[in-house]
């Protein structure tokens, strides 16, 4: 059996080596390292793939979130609602911009932000909701957009984990994750569903004026060379990373399909074991692109299971071990533990299994057998 990895970037690279190498070689030959033609073509290719008017490439997914919030002109003290159960980048940029993060609980089945919890958290100072499409599953965007319209709020989708996922509205319309809110951010960190070979990110929007604002902000606040109209940042996707992304984007749907197939095999193997709760897919099958495959372990020792798997050479991880409202940097007397029953429970139960595009049946069987041996 091939050695099991949490993410198999080498196996994936080997299959597309020639295209990736020649795409990178093109950058080396032209020496257009910054804002070269590869960046422009990637921007176009991604706009087409997502069916969105504007993609603004930038240096990473955290910058993308920050720049999106800068572009919307939020002021210190404005409240931004986001999920308690996610990676810290989301709340970090809210705090960095001196906005007030308002962390709320998530749904136990999808791990995504709870609509009821958002409703309870809205105040006259609320400016935006940031749903995170966690582990690859699109949040309940229909309900979120309706709430936002009712209260005149912006919606910023953190789409770092769900690129390529689809969301189906009640009337049957399908949209890609990241094009439903007013603006969205994504990350091309190597292990993400569309990963480059370093850092990268992008912002998406259908709003022409906002897109214009954002293009200046990523480039030192310049709309005309050496005229700095607003305070900006330096956040660029470099041409080498764009070259890698151009080679990989045509495979994204196939990659997401491979993840869904591996997830289906995991879920099938765990059927009938009451102390393992497998991930729930709320919408159509394509609404989840399984950035992570995350189990909830009940009435069994999750940490001992983790050690058992590591001892057998099976990598696994706890995403995420500490609720954001309990993190030193984001703790705040405003928060009441009673408002986070789900997150407080999830951090004790979750375990994420190896998930990538190269998992084979033998590996999946070894992983599932090892878990079942432990819990049965
Ligand atoms: C990865 C990730 C980010 C940050 O992306 P970087 O490119 O690493 O800065 C933000 N939000 C979520 C939910 C992520 O998973």
Coordinates of C-alpha atoms and ligand atoms in Angstrom, one line a residue:
X1 CA 0.0 0.0 0.0
X2 CA 1.2 3.5 -0.8
X3 CA 2.0 5.6 2.3
X4 CA -1.1 7.4 3.4
X5 CA -0.9 11.2 3.5
X6 CA -3.3 13.8 4.8
X7 CA -2.9 15.5 1.4
X8 CA -0.9 13.9 -1.5
X9 CA 0.4 16.9 -3.5
X10 CA 3.2 14.8 -5.1
X11 CA 0.9 12.2 -6.5
X12 CA -1.3 14.9 -7.9
X13 CA 1.6 16.8 -9.4
X14 CA 3.0 13.6 -11.1
X15 CA -0.1 13.3 -13.2
X16 CA 0.0 16.8 -14.6
X17 CA 3.7 17.4 -14.4
X18 CA 4.2 18.2 -18.1
X19 CA 1.5 20.9 -18.2
X20 CA 2.6 22.5 -14.9
X21 CA 6.3 22.5 -15.9
X22 CA 5.7 24.1 -19.3
X23 CA 3.4 26.7 -17.8
X24 CA 6.1 27.5 -15.2
X25 CA 8.8 27.5 -17.9
X26 CA 6.8 30.1 -19.8
X27 CA 7.1 32.5 -16.9
X28 CA 10.8 31.8 -16.5
X29 CA 11.4 32.4 -20.2
X30 CA 9.5 35.8 -20.2
X31 CA 10.7 36.9 -16.7
X32 CA 7.3 38.5 -16.2
X33 CA 7.3 37.5 -12.6
X34 CA 4.9 40.1 -11.3
X35 CA 1.5 40.7 -13.0
X36 CA 2.6 38.8 -16.1
X37 CA 0.3 37.4 -18.7
X38 CA -0.3 34.2 -16.7
X39 CA -1.9 36.3 -13.9
X40 CA -4.2 38.0 -16.4
X41 CA -5.2 34.7 -18.1
X42 CA -5.8 33.0 -14.7
X43 CA -8.0 35.9 -13.7
X44 CA -10.1 35.4 -16.9
X45 CA -10.1 31.7 -16.7
X46 CA -11.4 31.8 -13.1
X47 CA -14.0 34.5 -14.0
X48 CA -15.3 32.1 -16.7
X49 CA -15.3 29.1 -14.5
X50 CA -17.1 30.8 -11.6
X51 CA -19.4 32.8 -13.9
X52 CA -18.5 36.0 -12.0
X53 CA -17.7 39.5 -13.4
X54 CA -14.6 40.2 -11.5
X55 CA -11.8 38.1 -10.0
X56 CA -9.1 40.1 -8.2
X57 CA -6.0 37.9 -7.6
X58 CA -4.0 38.6 -4.4
X59 CA -1.3 37.1 -2.2
X60 CA -3.3 34.7 0.0
X61 CA -6.8 34.0 1.4
X62 CA -6.3 36.0 4.6
X63 CA -5.4 39.1 2.6
X64 CA -8.4 38.4 0.3
X65 CA -10.7 38.7 3.3
X66 CA -9.0 41.8 4.7
X67 CA -9.1 43.6 1.3
X68 CA -12.7 42.7 0.8
X69 CA -13.6 44.3 4.1
X70 CA -11.4 47.4 3.3
X71 CA -13.1 47.7 -0.1
X72 CA -16.5 47.8 1.6
X73 CA -15.4 50.8 3.7
X74 CA -16.2 49.4 7.1
X75 CA -15.4 51.7 10.1
X76 CA -13.8 50.9 13.4
X77 CA -16.5 49.5 15.7
X78 CA -18.7 48.1 12.9
X79 CA -19.8 44.7 13.8
X80 CA -19.1 41.7 11.6
X81 CA -20.8 38.4 12.3
X82 CA -19.0 35.1 11.6
X83 CA -18.8 31.5 12.7
X84 CA -17.1 30.4 16.0
X85 CA -16.0 27.1 14.5
X86 CA -13.5 27.9 11.7
X87 CA -9.9 28.8 11.0
X88 CA -8.8 32.0 12.7
X89 CA -8.1 34.0 9.6
X90 CA -11.7 35.1 9.3
X91 CA -11.9 36.6 12.8
X92 CA -8.3 37.8 12.6
X93 CA -8.8 40.3 9.8
X94 CA -12.0 41.6 11.4
X95 CA -10.0 42.4 14.6
X96 CA -7.0 43.8 12.6
X97 CA -9.3 46.3 10.9
X98 CA -10.6 47.3 14.4
X99 CA -14.0 46.1 13.5
X100 CA -15.9 44.2 16.2
X101 CA -16.0 40.4 15.6
X102 CA -19.3 38.8 16.6
X103 CA -18.8 35.1 16.8
X104 CA -21.8 32.9 16.6
X105 CA -22.5 29.2 16.9
X106 CA -22.8 26.7 14.0
X107 CA -25.1 23.9 13.0
X108 CA -24.3 20.4 14.3
X109 CA -24.9 18.6 11.1
X110 CA -23.2 20.8 8.5
X111 CA -20.7 22.6 10.8
X112 CA -21.8 25.8 9.0
X113 CA -22.9 29.1 10.6
X114 CA -26.3 28.9 12.3
X115 CA -29.0 31.1 10.8
X116 CA -30.8 31.4 14.2
X117 CA -27.6 32.4 15.8
X118 CA -27.0 35.1 13.2
X119 CA -30.5 36.4 13.7
X120 CA -29.9 36.7 17.5
X121 CA -26.6 38.5 16.9
X122 CA -27.8 41.3 14.6
X123 CA -27.7 44.8 16.1
X124 CA -28.0 48.3 14.7
X125 CA -24.1 48.3 14.4
X126 CA -24.0 45.1 12.3
X127 CA -22.5 45.7 8.9
X128 CA -21.8 42.3 7.5
X129 CA -22.1 38.5 7.8
X130 CA -19.2 36.3 6.8
X131 CA -20.3 32.7 6.2
X132 CA -17.5 30.3 5.9
X133 CA -18.2 27.4 3.6
X134 CA -16.6 25.0 6.0
X135 CA -14.9 21.8 5.0
X136 CA -16.2 22.3 1.5
X137 CA -19.9 22.6 2.1
X138 CA -21.7 25.7 1.1
X139 CA -23.5 27.5 3.9
X140 CA -27.3 28.1 3.7
X141 CA -26.8 31.1 1.3
X142 CA -30.5 31.5 0.5
X143 CA -31.4 32.1 4.2
X144 CA -28.2 34.3 4.7
X145 CA -28.9 36.5 1.7
X146 CA -32.5 36.9 2.7
X147 CA -31.5 38.0 6.2
X148 CA -28.9 40.3 4.8
X149 CA -31.4 42.0 2.5
X150 CA -33.9 42.4 5.4
X151 CA -31.2 44.1 7.6
X152 CA -29.3 45.9 4.8
X153 CA -26.0 43.9 5.5
X154 CA -23.2 42.9 3.3
X155 CA -22.4 39.2 2.8
X156 CA -18.7 38.2 2.4
X157 CA -18.3 34.5 1.6
X158 CA -15.2 33.0 2.9
X159 CA -14.8 30.5 0.1
X160 CA -11.3 29.2 1.0
X161 CA -12.5 25.7 1.4
X162 CA -15.3 25.3 -1.1
X163 CA -14.1 26.4 -4.5
X164 CA -16.0 24.6 -7.2
X165 CA -19.0 23.7 -5.0
X166 CA -22.5 24.5 -6.2
X167 CA -25.4 25.9 -4.4
X168 CA -29.0 25.2 -5.5
X169 CA -31.6 27.8 -4.6
X170 CA -35.2 26.8 -3.9
X171 CA -36.3 27.9 -7.4
X172 CA -33.7 25.5 -8.9
X173 CA -31.0 28.0 -9.9
X174 CA -27.5 26.8 -9.3
X175 CA -24.6 29.1 -8.5
X176 CA -21.0 28.5 -7.7
X177 CA -19.8 29.1 -4.1
X178 CA -18.3 32.5 -3.9
X179 CA -20.6 34.4 -6.4
X180 CA -23.7 34.7 -4.3
X181 CA -22.6 37.2 -1.6
X182 CA -21.6 40.8 -2.4
X183 CA -18.0 39.7 -2.4
X184 CA -16.0 36.5 -1.6
X185 CA -12.5 35.5 -0.8
X186 CA -10.6 32.3 -1.6
X187 CA -7.2 30.8 -0.9
X188 CA -4.9 28.9 -3.1
X189 CA -2.8 27.5 -0.3
X190 CA -1.3 24.2 -1.6
X191 CA -3.7 21.9 0.3
X192 CA -6.9 23.7 -0.7
X193 CA -9.1 22.2 -3.4
X194 CA -7.4 24.5 -6.0
X195 CA -4.0 24.9 -4.6
X196 CA -0.9 26.5 -6.0
X197 CA 2.7 25.8 -5.0
X198 CA 3.1 28.6 -2.5
X199 CA 0.7 31.2 -1.3
X200 CA -2.1 32.7 -3.4
X201 CA -5.6 34.0 -3.0
X202 CA -8.4 35.9 -4.8
X203 CA -11.5 38.1 -4.3
X204 CA -14.6 37.7 -6.4
X205 CA -17.4 40.1 -7.0
X206 CA -20.1 41.0 -9.5
X207 CA -20.1 44.7 -8.3
X208 CA -18.2 46.9 -10.8
X209 CA -17.5 49.7 -8.3
X210 CA -16.4 47.4 -5.6
X211 CA -14.1 45.6 -8.0
X212 CA -12.5 48.9 -8.9
X213 CA -12.0 49.8 -5.3
X214 CA -10.4 46.4 -4.6
X215 CA -8.0 46.6 -7.6
X216 CA -6.6 49.8 -6.2
X217 CA -6.4 48.5 -2.6
X218 CA -4.4 45.4 -3.6
X219 CA -1.9 47.7 -5.3
X220 CA -1.0 50.3 -2.6
X221 CA -4.2 52.2 -3.1
X222 CA -3.2 53.3 -6.7
X223 CA -5.7 53.7 -9.5
X224 CA -3.2 55.8 -11.5
X225 CA 0.5 55.0 -11.1
X226 CA 2.0 56.9 -8.1
X227 CA -1.3 58.5 -7.2
X228 CA -2.4 57.0 -3.9
X229 CA -6.1 57.7 -3.5
X230 CA -6.8 55.3 -0.6
X231 CA -4.6 53.4 2.0
X232 CA -3.9 50.1 0.3
X233 CA -1.7 47.1 0.8
X234 CA 0.7 45.1 -1.4
X235 CA -1.0 41.9 -2.1
X236 CA -0.2 40.1 -5.4
X237 CA -0.6 36.7 -6.8
X238 CA 2.8 36.1 -8.5
X239 CA 3.1 34.9 -12.0
X240 CA 4.6 31.5 -11.1
X241 CA 1.7 30.7 -8.9
X242 CA -0.8 31.8 -11.6
X243 CA 1.0 29.5 -14.0
X244 CA 0.5 26.6 -11.7
X245 CA -3.2 27.6 -11.2
X246 CA -3.7 27.8 -14.9
X247 CA -2.5 24.3 -15.3
X248 CA -4.7 23.0 -12.5
X249 CA -8.0 24.9 -12.9
X250 CA -9.1 22.6 -15.8
X251 CA -8.9 19.7 -13.5
X252 CA -10.7 21.3 -10.6
X253 CA -14.1 19.6 -11.3
X254 CA -12.4 16.2 -11.6
X255 CA -10.4 16.8 -8.4
X256 CA -13.6 17.7 -6.5
X257 CA -15.3 14.6 -7.9
X258 CA -12.4 12.4 -6.7
X259 CA -12.8 14.0 -3.2
X260 CA -16.6 13.3 -3.3
X261 CA -16.0 9.7 -4.3
X262 CA -13.5 9.1 -1.5
X263 CA -16.0 10.7 0.9
X264 CA -18.8 8.4 -0.3
X265 CA -16.6 5.4 0.3
X266 CA -15.8 6.5 3.9
X267 CA -19.4 7.2 4.6
X268 CA -20.5 3.8 3.2
X269 CA -18.0 2.0 5.4
X270 CA -19.1 3.7 8.6
X271 CA -22.8 3.0 8.0
X272 CA -24.4 1.3 11.0
X273 CA -21.8 2.4 13.6
X274 CA -23.7 4.6 16.0
X275 CA -20.7 6.2 17.6
X276 CA -19.5 7.6 14.3
X277 CA -21.5 10.4 12.8
X278 CA -20.5 10.9 9.1
X279 CA -20.7 14.3 7.4
X280 CA -24.2 15.4 6.3
X281 CA -24.5 16.8 2.8
X282 CA -27.4 19.2 3.0
X283 CA -28.1 20.1 -0.7
X284 CA -27.3 18.3 -3.9
X285 CA -24.2 16.1 -4.0
X286 CA -22.2 18.8 -5.7
X287 CA -22.9 21.3 -2.9
X288 CA -20.0 19.7 -0.9
X289 CA -16.5 19.4 -2.3
X290 CA -14.9 17.8 0.8
X291 CA -12.0 20.0 1.5
X292 CA -12.1 17.9 4.7
X293 CA -13.8 14.7 5.6
X294 CA -14.7 15.2 9.2
X295 CA -16.3 12.7 11.5
X296 CA -17.9 13.2 14.9
X297 CA -17.0 10.6 17.4
X298 CA -19.6 10.0 20.2
X299 CA -19.3 7.8 23.3
X300 CA -15.8 6.9 22.4
X301 CA -12.4 8.5 23.2
X302 CA -11.7 10.8 20.2
X303 CA -8.2 11.5 21.3
X304 CA -7.4 7.8 21.8
X305 CA -8.8 7.1 18.4
X306 CA -6.5 9.8 16.9
X307 CA -3.5 8.2 18.6
X308 CA -4.5 4.7 17.4
X309 CA -4.6 6.0 13.8
X310 CA -1.3 7.8 14.1
X311 CA 0.3 4.6 15.5
X312 CA -0.9 2.8 12.4
X313 CA 0.6 5.4 10.1
X314 CA -2.7 7.1 9.3
X315 CA -2.4 10.9 9.5
X316 CA -5.5 12.7 10.9
X317 CA -6.2 16.0 12.4
X318 CA -8.5 18.0 14.6
X319 CA -10.1 20.9 12.7
X320 CA -10.6 22.8 15.0
X321 CA -9.6 22.0 18.5
X322 CA -10.5 25.3 20.2
X323 CA -13.6 27.5 19.6
X324 CA -12.5 31.0 18.4
X325 CA -14.4 32.7 21.2
X326 CA -12.1 30.7 23.7
X327 CA -8.9 31.7 21.9
X328 CA -6.8 34.2 23.9
X329 CA -6.7 36.7 21.1
X330 CA -10.4 36.7 20.6
X331 CA -11.9 36.0 24.0
X332 CA -14.3 38.8 25.1
X333 CA -16.5 39.3 28.1
X334 CA -19.4 39.8 25.7
X335 CA -19.5 36.1 24.9
X336 CA -21.7 33.7 27.0
X337 CA -20.7 30.0 26.9
X338 CA -24.4 29.2 26.7
X339 CA -24.5 30.7 23.2
X340 CA -22.0 28.1 21.9
X341 CA -23.3 24.7 22.8
X342 CA -22.6 23.2 19.3
X343 CA -19.1 24.5 18.8
X344 CA -18.2 23.6 22.4
X345 CA -19.3 20.0 21.7
X346 CA -17.8 19.7 18.2
X347 CA -14.3 20.6 19.3
X348 CA -14.4 17.5 21.5
X349 CA -15.9 15.2 18.9
X350 CA -14.4 16.0 15.5
X351 CA -11.6 14.2 13.6
X352 CA -10.7 14.8 10.0
X353 CA -9.4 11.9 7.9
X354 CA -7.0 11.9 5.0
X355 CA -8.7 13.6 2.1
X356 CA -7.3 14.4 -1.3
X357 CA -7.5 13.5 -5.0
X358 CA -5.2 10.5 -4.9
X359 CA -6.7 8.3 -2.2
X360 CA -7.1 4.7 -3.5
X361 CA -9.5 1.9 -2.4
X362 CA -6.9 0.0 -0.5
X363 CA -6.0 3.1 1.5
X364 CA -9.6 4.0 2.2
X365 CA -10.3 0.4 3.4
X366 CA -7.2 0.4 5.7
X367 CA -8.3 3.7 7.2
X368 CA -12.0 2.7 7.7
X369 CA -11.0 -0.8 9.1
X370 CA -8.6 0.8 11.5
X371 CA -11.3 3.1 12.8
X372 CA -14.0 0.4 13.1
X373 CA -11.6 -1.9 14.9
X374 CA -11.1 0.8 17.5
X375 CA -14.7 1.9 18.1
X376 CA -16.6 -1.4 17.8
Ligands
LIG1 C1 -7.1 28.6 4.4 C2 -8.2 29.5 4.9 C3 -8.0 30.9 5.0 C4 -6.7 31.6 4.8 O1 -6.1 31.3 3.6 P1 -4.5 31.6 3.5 O2 -4.3 31.6 2.0 O3 -3.8 30.6 4.2 O4 -4.3 33.0 4.0 C5 -9.1 31.6 5.4 N1 -10.3 31.1 5.8 C6 -10.4 29.7 5.7 C7 -11.8 29.2 6.1 C8 -9.4 28.9 5.4 O5 -9.6 27.6 5.3

